[in-house]
Short mmCIF file of C-alpha atoms in Angstrom, two decimals:
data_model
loop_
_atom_site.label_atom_id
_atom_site.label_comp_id
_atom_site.label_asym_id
_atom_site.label_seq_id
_atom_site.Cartn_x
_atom_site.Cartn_y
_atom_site.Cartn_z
CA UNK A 1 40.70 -46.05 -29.48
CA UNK A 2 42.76 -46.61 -32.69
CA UNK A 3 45.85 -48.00 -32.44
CA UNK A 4 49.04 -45.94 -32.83
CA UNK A 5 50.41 -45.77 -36.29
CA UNK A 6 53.83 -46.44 -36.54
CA UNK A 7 56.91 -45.31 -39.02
CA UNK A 8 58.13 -48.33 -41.01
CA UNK A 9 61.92 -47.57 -40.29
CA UNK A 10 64.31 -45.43 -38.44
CA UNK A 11 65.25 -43.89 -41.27
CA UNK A 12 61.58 -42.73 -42.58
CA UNK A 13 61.48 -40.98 -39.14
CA UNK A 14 64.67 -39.07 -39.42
CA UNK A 15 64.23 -38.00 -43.27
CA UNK A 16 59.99 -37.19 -41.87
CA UNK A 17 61.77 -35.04 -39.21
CA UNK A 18 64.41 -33.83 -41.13
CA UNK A 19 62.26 -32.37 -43.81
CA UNK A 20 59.72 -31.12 -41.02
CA UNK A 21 63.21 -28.77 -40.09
CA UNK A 22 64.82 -28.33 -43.53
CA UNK A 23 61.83 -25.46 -44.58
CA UNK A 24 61.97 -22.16 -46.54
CA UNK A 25 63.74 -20.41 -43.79
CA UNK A 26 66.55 -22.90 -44.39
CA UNK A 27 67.00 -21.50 -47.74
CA UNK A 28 66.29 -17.93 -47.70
CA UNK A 29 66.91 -16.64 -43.98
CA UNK A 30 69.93 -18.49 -42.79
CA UNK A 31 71.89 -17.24 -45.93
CA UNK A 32 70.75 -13.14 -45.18
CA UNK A 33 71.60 -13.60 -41.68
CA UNK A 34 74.98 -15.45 -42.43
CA UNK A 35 75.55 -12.57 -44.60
CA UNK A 36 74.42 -9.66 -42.27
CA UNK A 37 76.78 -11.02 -39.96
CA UNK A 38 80.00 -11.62 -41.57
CA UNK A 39 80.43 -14.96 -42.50
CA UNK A 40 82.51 -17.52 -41.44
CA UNK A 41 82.71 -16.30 -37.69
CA UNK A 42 78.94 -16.07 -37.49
CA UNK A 43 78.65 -20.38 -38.79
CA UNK A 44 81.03 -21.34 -36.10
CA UNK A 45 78.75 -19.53 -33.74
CA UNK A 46 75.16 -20.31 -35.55
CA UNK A 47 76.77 -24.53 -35.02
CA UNK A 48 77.65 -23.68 -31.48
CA UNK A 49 74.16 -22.26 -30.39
CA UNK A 50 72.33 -25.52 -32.27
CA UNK A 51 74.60 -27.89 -30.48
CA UNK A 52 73.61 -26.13 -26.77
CA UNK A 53 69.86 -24.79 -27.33
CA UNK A 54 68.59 -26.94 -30.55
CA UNK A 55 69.80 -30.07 -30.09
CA UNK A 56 68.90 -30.74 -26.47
CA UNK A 57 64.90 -29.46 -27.28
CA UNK A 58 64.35 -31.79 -30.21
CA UNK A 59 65.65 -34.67 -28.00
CA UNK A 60 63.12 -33.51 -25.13
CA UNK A 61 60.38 -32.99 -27.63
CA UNK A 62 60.63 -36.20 -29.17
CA UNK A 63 61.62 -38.03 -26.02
CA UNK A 64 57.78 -36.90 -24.54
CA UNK A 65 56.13 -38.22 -27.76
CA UNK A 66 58.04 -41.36 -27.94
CA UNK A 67 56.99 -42.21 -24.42
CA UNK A 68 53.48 -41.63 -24.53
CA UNK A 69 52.74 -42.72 -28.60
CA UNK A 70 50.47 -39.27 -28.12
CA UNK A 71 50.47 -35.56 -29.53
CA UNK A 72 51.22 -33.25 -27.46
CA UNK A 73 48.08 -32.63 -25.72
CA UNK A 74 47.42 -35.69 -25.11
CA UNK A 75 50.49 -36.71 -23.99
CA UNK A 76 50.85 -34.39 -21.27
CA UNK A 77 47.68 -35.59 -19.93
CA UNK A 78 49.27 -38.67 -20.00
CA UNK A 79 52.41 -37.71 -18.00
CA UNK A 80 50.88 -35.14 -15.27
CA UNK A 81 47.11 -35.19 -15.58
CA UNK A 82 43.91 -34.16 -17.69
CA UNK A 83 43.91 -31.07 -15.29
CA UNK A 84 47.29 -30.04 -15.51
CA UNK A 85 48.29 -26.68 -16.11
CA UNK A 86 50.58 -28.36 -18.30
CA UNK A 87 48.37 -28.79 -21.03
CA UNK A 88 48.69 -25.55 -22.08
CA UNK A 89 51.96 -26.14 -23.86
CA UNK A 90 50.08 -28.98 -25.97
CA UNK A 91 47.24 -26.75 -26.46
CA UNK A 92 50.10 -23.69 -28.23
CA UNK A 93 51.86 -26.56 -30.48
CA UNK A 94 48.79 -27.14 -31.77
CA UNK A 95 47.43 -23.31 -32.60
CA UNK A 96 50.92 -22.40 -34.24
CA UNK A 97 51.11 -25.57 -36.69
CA UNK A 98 47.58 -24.58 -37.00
CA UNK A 99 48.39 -20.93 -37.64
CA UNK A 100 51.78 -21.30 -39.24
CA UNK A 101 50.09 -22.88 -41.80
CA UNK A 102 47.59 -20.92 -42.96
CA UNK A 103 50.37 -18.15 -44.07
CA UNK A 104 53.16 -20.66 -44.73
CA UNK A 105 50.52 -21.98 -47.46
CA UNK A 106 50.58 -18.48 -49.38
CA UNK A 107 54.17 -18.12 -49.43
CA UNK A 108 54.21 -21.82 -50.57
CA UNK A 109 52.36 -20.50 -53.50
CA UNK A 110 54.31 -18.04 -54.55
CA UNK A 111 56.55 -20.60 -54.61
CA UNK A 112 54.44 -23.25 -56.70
CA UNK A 113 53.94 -19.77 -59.56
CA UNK A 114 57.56 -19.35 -59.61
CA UNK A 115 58.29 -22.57 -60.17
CA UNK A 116 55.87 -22.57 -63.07
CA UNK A 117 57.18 -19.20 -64.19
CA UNK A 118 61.03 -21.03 -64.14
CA UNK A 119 59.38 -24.01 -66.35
CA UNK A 120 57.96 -21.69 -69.02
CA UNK A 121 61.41 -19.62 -69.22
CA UNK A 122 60.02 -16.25 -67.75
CA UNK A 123 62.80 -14.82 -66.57
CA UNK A 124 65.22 -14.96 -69.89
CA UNK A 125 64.93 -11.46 -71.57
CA UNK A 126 63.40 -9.68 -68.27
CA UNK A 127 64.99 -6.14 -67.56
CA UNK A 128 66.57 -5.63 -63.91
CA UNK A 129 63.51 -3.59 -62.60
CA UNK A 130 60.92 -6.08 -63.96
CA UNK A 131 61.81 -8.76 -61.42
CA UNK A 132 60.66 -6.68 -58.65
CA UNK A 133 57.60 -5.71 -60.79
CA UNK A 134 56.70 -9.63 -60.72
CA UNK A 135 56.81 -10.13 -57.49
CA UNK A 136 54.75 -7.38 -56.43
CA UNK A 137 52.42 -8.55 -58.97
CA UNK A 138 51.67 -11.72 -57.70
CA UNK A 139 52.16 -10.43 -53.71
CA UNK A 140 49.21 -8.29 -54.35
CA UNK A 141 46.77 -10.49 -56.70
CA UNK A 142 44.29 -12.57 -54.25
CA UNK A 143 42.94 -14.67 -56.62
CA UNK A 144 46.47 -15.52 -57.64
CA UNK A 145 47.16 -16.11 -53.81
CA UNK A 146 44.15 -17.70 -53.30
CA UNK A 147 44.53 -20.23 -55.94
CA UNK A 148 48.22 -21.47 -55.38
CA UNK A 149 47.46 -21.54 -51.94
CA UNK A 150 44.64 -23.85 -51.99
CA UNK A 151 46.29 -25.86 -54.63
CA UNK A 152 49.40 -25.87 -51.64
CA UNK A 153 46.92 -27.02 -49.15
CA UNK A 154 44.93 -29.97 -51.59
CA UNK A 155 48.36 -31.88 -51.69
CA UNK A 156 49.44 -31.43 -48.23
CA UNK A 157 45.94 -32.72 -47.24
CA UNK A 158 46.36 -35.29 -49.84
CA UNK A 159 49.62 -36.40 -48.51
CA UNK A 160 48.44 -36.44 -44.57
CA UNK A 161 44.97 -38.10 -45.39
CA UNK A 162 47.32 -41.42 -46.59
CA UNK A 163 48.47 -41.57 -42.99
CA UNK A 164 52.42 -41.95 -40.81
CA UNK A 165 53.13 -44.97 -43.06
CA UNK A 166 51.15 -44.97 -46.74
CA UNK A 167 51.13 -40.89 -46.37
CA UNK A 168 54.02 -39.09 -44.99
CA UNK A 169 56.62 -41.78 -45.15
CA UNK A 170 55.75 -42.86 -48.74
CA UNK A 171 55.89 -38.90 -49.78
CA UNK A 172 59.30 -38.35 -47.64
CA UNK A 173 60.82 -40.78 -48.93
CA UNK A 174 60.81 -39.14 -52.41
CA UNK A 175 60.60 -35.91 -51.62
CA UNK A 176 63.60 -36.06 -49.14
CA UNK A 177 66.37 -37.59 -51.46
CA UNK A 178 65.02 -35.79 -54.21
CA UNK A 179 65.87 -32.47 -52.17
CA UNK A 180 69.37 -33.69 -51.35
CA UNK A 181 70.14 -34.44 -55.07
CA UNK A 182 69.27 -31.04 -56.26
CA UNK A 183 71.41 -29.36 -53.68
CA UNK A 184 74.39 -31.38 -54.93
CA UNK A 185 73.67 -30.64 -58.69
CA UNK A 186 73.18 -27.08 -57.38
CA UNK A 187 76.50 -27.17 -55.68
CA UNK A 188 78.41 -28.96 -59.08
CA UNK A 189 77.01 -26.00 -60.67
CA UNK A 190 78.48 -23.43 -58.28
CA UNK A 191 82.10 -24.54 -59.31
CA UNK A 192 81.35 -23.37 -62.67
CA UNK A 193 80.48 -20.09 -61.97
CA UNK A 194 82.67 -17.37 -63.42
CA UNK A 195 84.66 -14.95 -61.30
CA UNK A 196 85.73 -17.20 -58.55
CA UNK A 197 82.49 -17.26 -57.21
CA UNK A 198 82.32 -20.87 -55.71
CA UNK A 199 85.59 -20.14 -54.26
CA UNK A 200 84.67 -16.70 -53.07
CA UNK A 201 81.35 -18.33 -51.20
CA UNK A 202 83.50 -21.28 -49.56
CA UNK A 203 86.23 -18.31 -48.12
CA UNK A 204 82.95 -16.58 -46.97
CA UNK A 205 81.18 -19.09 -45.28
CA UNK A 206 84.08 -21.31 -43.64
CA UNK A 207 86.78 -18.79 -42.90
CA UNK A 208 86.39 -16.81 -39.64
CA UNK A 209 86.95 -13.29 -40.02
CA UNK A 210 87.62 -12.79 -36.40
CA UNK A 211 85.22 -10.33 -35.30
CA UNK A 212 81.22 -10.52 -34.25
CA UNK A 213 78.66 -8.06 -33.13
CA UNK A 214 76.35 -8.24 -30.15
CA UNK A 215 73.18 -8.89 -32.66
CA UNK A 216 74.86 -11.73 -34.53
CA UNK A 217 74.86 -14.01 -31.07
CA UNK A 218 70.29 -12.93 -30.18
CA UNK A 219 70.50 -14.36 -34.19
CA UNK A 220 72.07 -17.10 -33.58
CA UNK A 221 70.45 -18.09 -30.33
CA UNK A 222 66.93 -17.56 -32.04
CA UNK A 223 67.50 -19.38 -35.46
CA UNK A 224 69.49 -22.15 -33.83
CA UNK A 225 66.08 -22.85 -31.80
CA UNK A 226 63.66 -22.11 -34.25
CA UNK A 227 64.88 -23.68 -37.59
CA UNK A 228 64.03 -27.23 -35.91
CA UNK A 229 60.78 -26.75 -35.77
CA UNK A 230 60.53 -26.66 -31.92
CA UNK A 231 57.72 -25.19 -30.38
CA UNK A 232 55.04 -25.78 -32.43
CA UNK A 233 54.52 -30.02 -31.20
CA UNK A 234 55.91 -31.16 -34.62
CA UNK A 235 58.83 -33.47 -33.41
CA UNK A 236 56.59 -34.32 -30.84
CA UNK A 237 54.09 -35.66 -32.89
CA UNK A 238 56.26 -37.41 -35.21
CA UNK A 239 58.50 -38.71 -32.05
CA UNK A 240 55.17 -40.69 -30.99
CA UNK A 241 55.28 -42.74 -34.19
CA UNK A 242 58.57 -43.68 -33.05
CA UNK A 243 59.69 -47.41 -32.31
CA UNK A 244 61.09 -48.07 -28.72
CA UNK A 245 64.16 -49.13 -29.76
CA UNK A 246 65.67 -45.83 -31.23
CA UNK A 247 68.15 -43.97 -29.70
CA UNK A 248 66.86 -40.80 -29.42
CA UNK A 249 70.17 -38.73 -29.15
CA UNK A 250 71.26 -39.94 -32.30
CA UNK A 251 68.72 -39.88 -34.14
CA UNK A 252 67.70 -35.93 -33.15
CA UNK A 253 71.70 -35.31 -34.11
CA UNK A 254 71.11 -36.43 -37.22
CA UNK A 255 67.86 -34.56 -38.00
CA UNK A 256 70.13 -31.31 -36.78
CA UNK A 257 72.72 -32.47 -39.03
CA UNK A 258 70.90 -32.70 -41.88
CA UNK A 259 69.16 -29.70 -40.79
CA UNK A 260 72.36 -27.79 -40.75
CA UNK A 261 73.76 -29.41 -43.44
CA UNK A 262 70.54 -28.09 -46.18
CA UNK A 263 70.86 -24.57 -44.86
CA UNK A 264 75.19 -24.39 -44.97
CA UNK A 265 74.89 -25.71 -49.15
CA UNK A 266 72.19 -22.90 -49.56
CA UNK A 267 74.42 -21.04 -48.39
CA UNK A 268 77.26 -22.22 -50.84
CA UNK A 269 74.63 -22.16 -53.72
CA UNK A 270 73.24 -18.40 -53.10
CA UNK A 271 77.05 -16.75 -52.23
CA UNK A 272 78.26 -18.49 -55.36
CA UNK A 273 75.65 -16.97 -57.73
CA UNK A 274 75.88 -13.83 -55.72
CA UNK A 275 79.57 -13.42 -55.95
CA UNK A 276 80.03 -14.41 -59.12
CA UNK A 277 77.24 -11.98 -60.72
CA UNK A 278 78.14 -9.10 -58.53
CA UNK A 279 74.25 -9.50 -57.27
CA UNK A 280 72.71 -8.68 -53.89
CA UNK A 281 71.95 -10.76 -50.64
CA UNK A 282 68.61 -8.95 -49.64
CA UNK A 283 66.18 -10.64 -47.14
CA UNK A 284 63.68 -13.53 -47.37
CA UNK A 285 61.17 -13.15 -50.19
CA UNK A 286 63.42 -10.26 -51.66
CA UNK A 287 66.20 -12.74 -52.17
CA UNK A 288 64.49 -15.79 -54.12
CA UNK A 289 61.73 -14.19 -55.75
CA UNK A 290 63.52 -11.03 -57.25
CA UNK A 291 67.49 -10.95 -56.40
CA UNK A 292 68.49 -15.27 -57.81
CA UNK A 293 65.94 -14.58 -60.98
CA UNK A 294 67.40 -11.61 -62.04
CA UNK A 295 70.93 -13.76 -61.18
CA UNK A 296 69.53 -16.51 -63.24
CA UNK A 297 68.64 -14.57 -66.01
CA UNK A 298 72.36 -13.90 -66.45
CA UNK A 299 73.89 -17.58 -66.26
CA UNK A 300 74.40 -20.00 -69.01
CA UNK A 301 71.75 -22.83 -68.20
CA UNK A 302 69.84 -20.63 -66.24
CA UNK A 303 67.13 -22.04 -66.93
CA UNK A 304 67.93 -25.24 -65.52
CA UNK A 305 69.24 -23.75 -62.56
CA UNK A 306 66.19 -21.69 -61.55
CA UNK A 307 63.63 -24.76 -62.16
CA UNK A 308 66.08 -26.81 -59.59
CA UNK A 309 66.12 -24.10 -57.23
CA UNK A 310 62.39 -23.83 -57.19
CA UNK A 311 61.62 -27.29 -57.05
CA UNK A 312 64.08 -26.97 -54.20
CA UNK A 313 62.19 -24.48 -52.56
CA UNK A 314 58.68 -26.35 -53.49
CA UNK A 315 59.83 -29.76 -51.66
CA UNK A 316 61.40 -27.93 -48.64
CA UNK A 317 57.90 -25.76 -47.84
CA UNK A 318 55.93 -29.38 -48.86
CA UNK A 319 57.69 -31.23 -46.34
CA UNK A 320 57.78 -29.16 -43.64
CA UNK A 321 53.70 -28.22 -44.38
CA UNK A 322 53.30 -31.97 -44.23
CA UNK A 323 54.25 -31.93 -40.22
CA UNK A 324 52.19 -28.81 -39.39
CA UNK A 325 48.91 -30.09 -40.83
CA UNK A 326 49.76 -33.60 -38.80
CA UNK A 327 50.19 -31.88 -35.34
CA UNK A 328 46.39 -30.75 -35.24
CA UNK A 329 45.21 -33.82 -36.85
CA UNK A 330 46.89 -35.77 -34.50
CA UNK A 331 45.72 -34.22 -31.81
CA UNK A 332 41.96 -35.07 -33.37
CA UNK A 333 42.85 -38.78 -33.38
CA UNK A 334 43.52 -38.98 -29.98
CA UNK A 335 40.52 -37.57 -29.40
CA UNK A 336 39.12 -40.86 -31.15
CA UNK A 337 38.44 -38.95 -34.67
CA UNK A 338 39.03 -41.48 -37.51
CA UNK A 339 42.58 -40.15 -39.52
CA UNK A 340 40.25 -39.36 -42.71
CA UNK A 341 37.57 -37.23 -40.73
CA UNK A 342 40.18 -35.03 -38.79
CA UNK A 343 42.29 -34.60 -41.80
CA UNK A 344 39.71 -33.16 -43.43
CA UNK A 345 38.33 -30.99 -40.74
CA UNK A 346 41.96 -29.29 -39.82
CA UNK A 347 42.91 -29.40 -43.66
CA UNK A 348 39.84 -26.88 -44.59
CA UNK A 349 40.06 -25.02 -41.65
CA UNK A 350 43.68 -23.93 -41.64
CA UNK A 351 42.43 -23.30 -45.78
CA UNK A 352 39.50 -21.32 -44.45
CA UNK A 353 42.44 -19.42 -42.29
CA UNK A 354 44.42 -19.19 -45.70
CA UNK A 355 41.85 -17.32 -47.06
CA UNK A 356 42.10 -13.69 -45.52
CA UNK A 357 46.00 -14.38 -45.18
CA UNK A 358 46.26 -14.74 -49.23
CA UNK A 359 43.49 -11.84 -49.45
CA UNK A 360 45.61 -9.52 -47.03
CA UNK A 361 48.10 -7.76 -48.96
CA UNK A 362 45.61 -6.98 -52.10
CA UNK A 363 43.44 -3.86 -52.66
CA UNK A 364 40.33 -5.73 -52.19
CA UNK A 365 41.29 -6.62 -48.50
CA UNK A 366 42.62 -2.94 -47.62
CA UNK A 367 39.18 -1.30 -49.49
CA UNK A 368 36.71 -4.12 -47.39
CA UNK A 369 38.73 -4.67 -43.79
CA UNK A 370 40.78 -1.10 -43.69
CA UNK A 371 38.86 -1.08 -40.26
CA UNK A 372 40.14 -4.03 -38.83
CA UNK A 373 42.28 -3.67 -36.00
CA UNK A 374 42.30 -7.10 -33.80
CA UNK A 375 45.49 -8.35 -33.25
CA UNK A 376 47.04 -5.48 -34.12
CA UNK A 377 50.66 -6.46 -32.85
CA UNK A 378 53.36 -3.54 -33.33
CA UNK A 379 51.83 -2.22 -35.95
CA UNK A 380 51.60 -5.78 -37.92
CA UNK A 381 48.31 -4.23 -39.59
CA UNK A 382 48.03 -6.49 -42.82
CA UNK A 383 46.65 -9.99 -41.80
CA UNK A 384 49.53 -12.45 -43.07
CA UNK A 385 51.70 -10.73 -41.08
CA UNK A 386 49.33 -10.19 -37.66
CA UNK A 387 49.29 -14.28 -38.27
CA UNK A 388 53.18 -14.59 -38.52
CA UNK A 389 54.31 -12.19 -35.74
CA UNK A 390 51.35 -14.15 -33.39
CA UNK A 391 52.92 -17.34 -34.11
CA UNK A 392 56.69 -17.05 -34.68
CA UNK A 393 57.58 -14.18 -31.76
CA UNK A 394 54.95 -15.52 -28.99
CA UNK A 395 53.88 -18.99 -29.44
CA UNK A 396 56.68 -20.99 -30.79
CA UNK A 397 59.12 -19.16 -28.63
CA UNK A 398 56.88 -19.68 -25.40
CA UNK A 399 56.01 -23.50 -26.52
CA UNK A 400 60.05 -23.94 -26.97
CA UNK A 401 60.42 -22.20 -23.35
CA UNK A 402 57.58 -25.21 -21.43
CA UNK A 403 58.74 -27.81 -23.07
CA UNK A 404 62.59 -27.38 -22.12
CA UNK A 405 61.40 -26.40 -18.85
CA UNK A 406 58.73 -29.56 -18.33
CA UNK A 407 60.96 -32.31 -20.01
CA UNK A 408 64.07 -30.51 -17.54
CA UNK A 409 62.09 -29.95 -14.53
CA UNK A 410 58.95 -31.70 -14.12
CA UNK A 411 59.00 -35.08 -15.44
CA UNK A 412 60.66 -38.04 -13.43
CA UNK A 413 64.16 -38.76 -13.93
CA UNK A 414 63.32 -42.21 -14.30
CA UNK A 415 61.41 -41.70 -17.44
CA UNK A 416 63.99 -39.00 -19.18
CA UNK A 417 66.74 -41.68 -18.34
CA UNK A 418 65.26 -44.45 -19.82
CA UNK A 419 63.94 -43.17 -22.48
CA UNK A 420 67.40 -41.96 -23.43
CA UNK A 421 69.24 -45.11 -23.10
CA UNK A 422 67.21 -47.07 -25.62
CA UNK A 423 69.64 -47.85 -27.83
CA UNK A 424 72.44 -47.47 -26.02
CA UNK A 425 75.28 -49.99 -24.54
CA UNK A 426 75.53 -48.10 -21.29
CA UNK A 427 72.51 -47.96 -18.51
CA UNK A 428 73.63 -43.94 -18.33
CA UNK A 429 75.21 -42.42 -21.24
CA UNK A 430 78.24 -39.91 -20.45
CA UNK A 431 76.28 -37.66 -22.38
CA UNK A 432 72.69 -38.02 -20.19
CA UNK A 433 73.79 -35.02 -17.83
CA UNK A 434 75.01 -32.57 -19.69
CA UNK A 435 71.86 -33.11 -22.37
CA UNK A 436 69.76 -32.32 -18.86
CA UNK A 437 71.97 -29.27 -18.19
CA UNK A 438 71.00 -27.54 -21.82
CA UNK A 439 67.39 -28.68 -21.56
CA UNK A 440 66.91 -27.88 -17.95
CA UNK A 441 68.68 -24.48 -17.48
CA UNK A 442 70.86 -23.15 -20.90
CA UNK A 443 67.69 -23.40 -23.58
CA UNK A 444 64.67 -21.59 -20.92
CA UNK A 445 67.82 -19.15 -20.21
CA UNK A 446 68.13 -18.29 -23.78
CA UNK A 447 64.45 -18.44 -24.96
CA UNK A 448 63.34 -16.74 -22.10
CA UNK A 449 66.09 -13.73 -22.88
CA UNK A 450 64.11 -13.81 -26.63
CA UNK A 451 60.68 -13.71 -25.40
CA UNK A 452 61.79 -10.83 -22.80
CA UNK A 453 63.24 -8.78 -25.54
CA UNK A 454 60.30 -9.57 -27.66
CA UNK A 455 57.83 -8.39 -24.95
CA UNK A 456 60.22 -5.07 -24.43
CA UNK A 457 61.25 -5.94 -20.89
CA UNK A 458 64.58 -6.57 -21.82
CA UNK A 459 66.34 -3.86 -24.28
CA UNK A 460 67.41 -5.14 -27.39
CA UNK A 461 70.18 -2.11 -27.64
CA UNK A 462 71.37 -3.04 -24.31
CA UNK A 463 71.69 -6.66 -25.05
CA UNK A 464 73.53 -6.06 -27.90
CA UNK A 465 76.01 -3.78 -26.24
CA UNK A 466 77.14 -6.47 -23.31
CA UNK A 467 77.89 -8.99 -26.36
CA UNK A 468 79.92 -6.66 -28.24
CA UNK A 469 81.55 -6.33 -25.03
CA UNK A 470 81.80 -9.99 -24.47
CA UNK A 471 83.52 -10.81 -28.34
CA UNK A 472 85.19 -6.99 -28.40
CA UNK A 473 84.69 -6.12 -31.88
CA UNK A 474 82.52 -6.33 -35.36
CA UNK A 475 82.77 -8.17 -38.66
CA UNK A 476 83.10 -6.20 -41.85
CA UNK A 477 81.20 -7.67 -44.70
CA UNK A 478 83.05 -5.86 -47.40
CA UNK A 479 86.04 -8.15 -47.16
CA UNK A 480 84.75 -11.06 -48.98
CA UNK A 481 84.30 -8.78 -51.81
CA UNK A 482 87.92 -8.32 -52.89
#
């Protein structure tokens, strides 16, 4: 058996981790669903539900990795058995990094084009309906999918092949900083804008308007838990790298911090463009690849501006690509592969898996596999997305759900304590229980309300209406317009 690769410093774990959290979602979702839901009120709640669901997981994921220097299947053969039931939870970490990344790889491609197309000045002279026209170009052209996607997937493989310390450390170390940076200079920019958009975004996102809607806390709830990664046996993984002299509440506050931290100065960076151009907050792809061009089209130093932002946007995917392709090849090391071998095997597969998810959306796929109807989840007929809804509404959620519910009720106390008083000056930390309380019984509350609502057992409408009873009235958006 090899022996366990370690990270060289504290620090290289929590910028690995950090950057394995800080993703594309960071940057497109959290600012549509901070807008959606009014604001200011919404990030007081949004920090609330990562302090009581978020926080607590990451600390149980990466307290069962640190333990047992083992990915998540093997370390829960480790802790209850090679026959345990348990394993199953390992065994779903693995298939959504697995299947994550086959789609996250296309949309990490769109990225890579248009970061080229910000480099050779695309978007100056374009005409308000040609920025949609773009898009759709490039959403429906497989061999344009294809190629940025496999050109995605050669320098995460590239990256993961090198290893914990010559591989993923050595790249986070650049890439990491070099993603703070740019948000700064993105912010500087911001307070430049004309119209008083800077200060229009900071009333917006830090001044409570007073009011909420039952919706706004299910968003919360489910982007506090799943914009850490949890689930899918990434902090896991990269928590079994992890010295035993860390103090493992710390350092998963400061991965949440930083986490947190990314997605409130997108936030500041998108509102301020928005406001100050009069443009419009649409959702995910919608908002980076066809509502900021058009914005940067209109700014002095556009140009500038959009190649940050994509780089941005290309270090964020790379980084948090880097720890899904490292879950399944970790969990071919411990099965004695040699790092090179497995890295290779899980790198073309999830490519092979690329394929048909880069193919999916284009004529050629709709004229050749119009029959196909596996997986056909609510309709999710086009293969990217049967991939997507498979892996972010049922795996991650129900991986999330076992290992708040293992780490809370089925390991020994003895291990969960001393694991989290390495570091520490006191033999129980004041904050030991109530970290047990959110893992044990708040977080498999919550994710289990998600999953049931997901699987139609709970209603959604109903849900919604005993919140709006609970906070008594709604938000309106308009305000931060005057």
């Amino acid at each position: 058996m090899q022996e366990r690769e370690q990270w060289g410093s504290r620090l290289a774990f929590v910028l690995a981790a950090a950057g394995s959290a800080i993703g594309l979602g960071n940057i497109w979702k959290f600012p549509y669903i901070t807008h959606e839901n009014g604001g200011g009120s919404f990030v007081l709640l949004y920090l609330f539900c990562i302090a009581i669901v978020g926080l607590p997981v990451i600390i149980a994921e990466m307290m069962v990795g640190r333990a047992t220097k083992k990915s998540p299947v093997a370390a829960i053969e480790e802790l209850s058995g090679k026959n345990s039931p348990w394993k199953i939870m390992g065994l779903m970490g693995v298939a959504a990094s697995f299947i994550i990344l086959s789609f996250y790889a296309v949309v990490a491609g769109w990225v890579m084009h248009y970061t080229y197309l910000a480099f050779s000045d695309s978007f100056s002279g374009m005409k308000a309906n040609q920025f949609s026209e773009v898009f759709n170009q490039i959403f429906v052209n497989p061999w344009l999918n294809f190629g940025w996607a496999t050109i995605f997937m050669a320098i995460t493989l590239f990256i993961v092949i090198g290893g914990v310390k010559d591989g993923i450390e050595k790249a986070v170390k650049i890439l990491m900083p070099v993603l703070i940076v740019i948000m700064i200079l993105l912010v500087i920019n911001s307070i430049f804008l004309p119209n008083n958009g800077f200060e229009k975004a900071l009333k917006f996102i830090f001044l409570p308007t007073g009011g909420l809607h039952g919706a706004a806390i299910l968003e919360a709830l489910g982007h506090a838990f799943f914009t850490l990664s949890l689930g899918m046996g990434a902090m896991l993984t990269y928590g079994s790298y992890l010295d035993d002299k860390t103090n493992l509440f710390k350092a998963g506050l400061i991965v949440v911090a930083l986490d947190t931290i990314i997605a409130l100065l997108a936030c500041i960076i998108i509102f301020s463009i928005m406001f100050a151009y009069g443009g419009k907050v649409s959702n995910g792809a919608g908002l980076v690849f066809i509502s900021l061009p058009q914005e940067f089209a209109k700014m002095n130093g556009g140009y500038f501006v959009s190649i940050a932002f994509f780089l941005l946007l290309f270090f964020a995917a790379l980084t948090s690509a880097i720890s899904l392709l490292e879950v399944p090849v970790a969990y071919l090391i411990d099965k004695g592969w040699a790092r090179k071998k497995a890295s290779f095997t899980m790198g073309i597969s999830i490519w092979l898996l690329s394929i048909p998810c880069a193919l999916s959306n284009s004529e050629f796929w709709k004229n050749k596999f119009a029959s196909v109807t596996m997986f056909d989840f609510k309709e999710k007929t086009v293969f990217f997305n049967k991939m997507d809804y498979l892996a972010s509404n049922w795996l991650l959620p129900l991986g999330g759900l076992l290992i708040a519910v293992y780490v809370g009720w089925f390991i020994s106390d003895k291990l969960r304590s001393e694991q989290f008083k390495i570091g520490s000056n006191s033999e129980r930390p004041f904050h030991y229980i109530p970290w047990v309380f959110f893992t044990a019984v708040v977080s498999p509350i919550i994710v289990s309300m998600i999953i049931l609502i997901e699987a139609e057992v709970i209603d959604k409408k109903a849900i919604n209406q005993f919140f709006d009873g609970l906070v008594g009235s709604k938000t309106t958006i308009k305000q931060i317009h005057k």
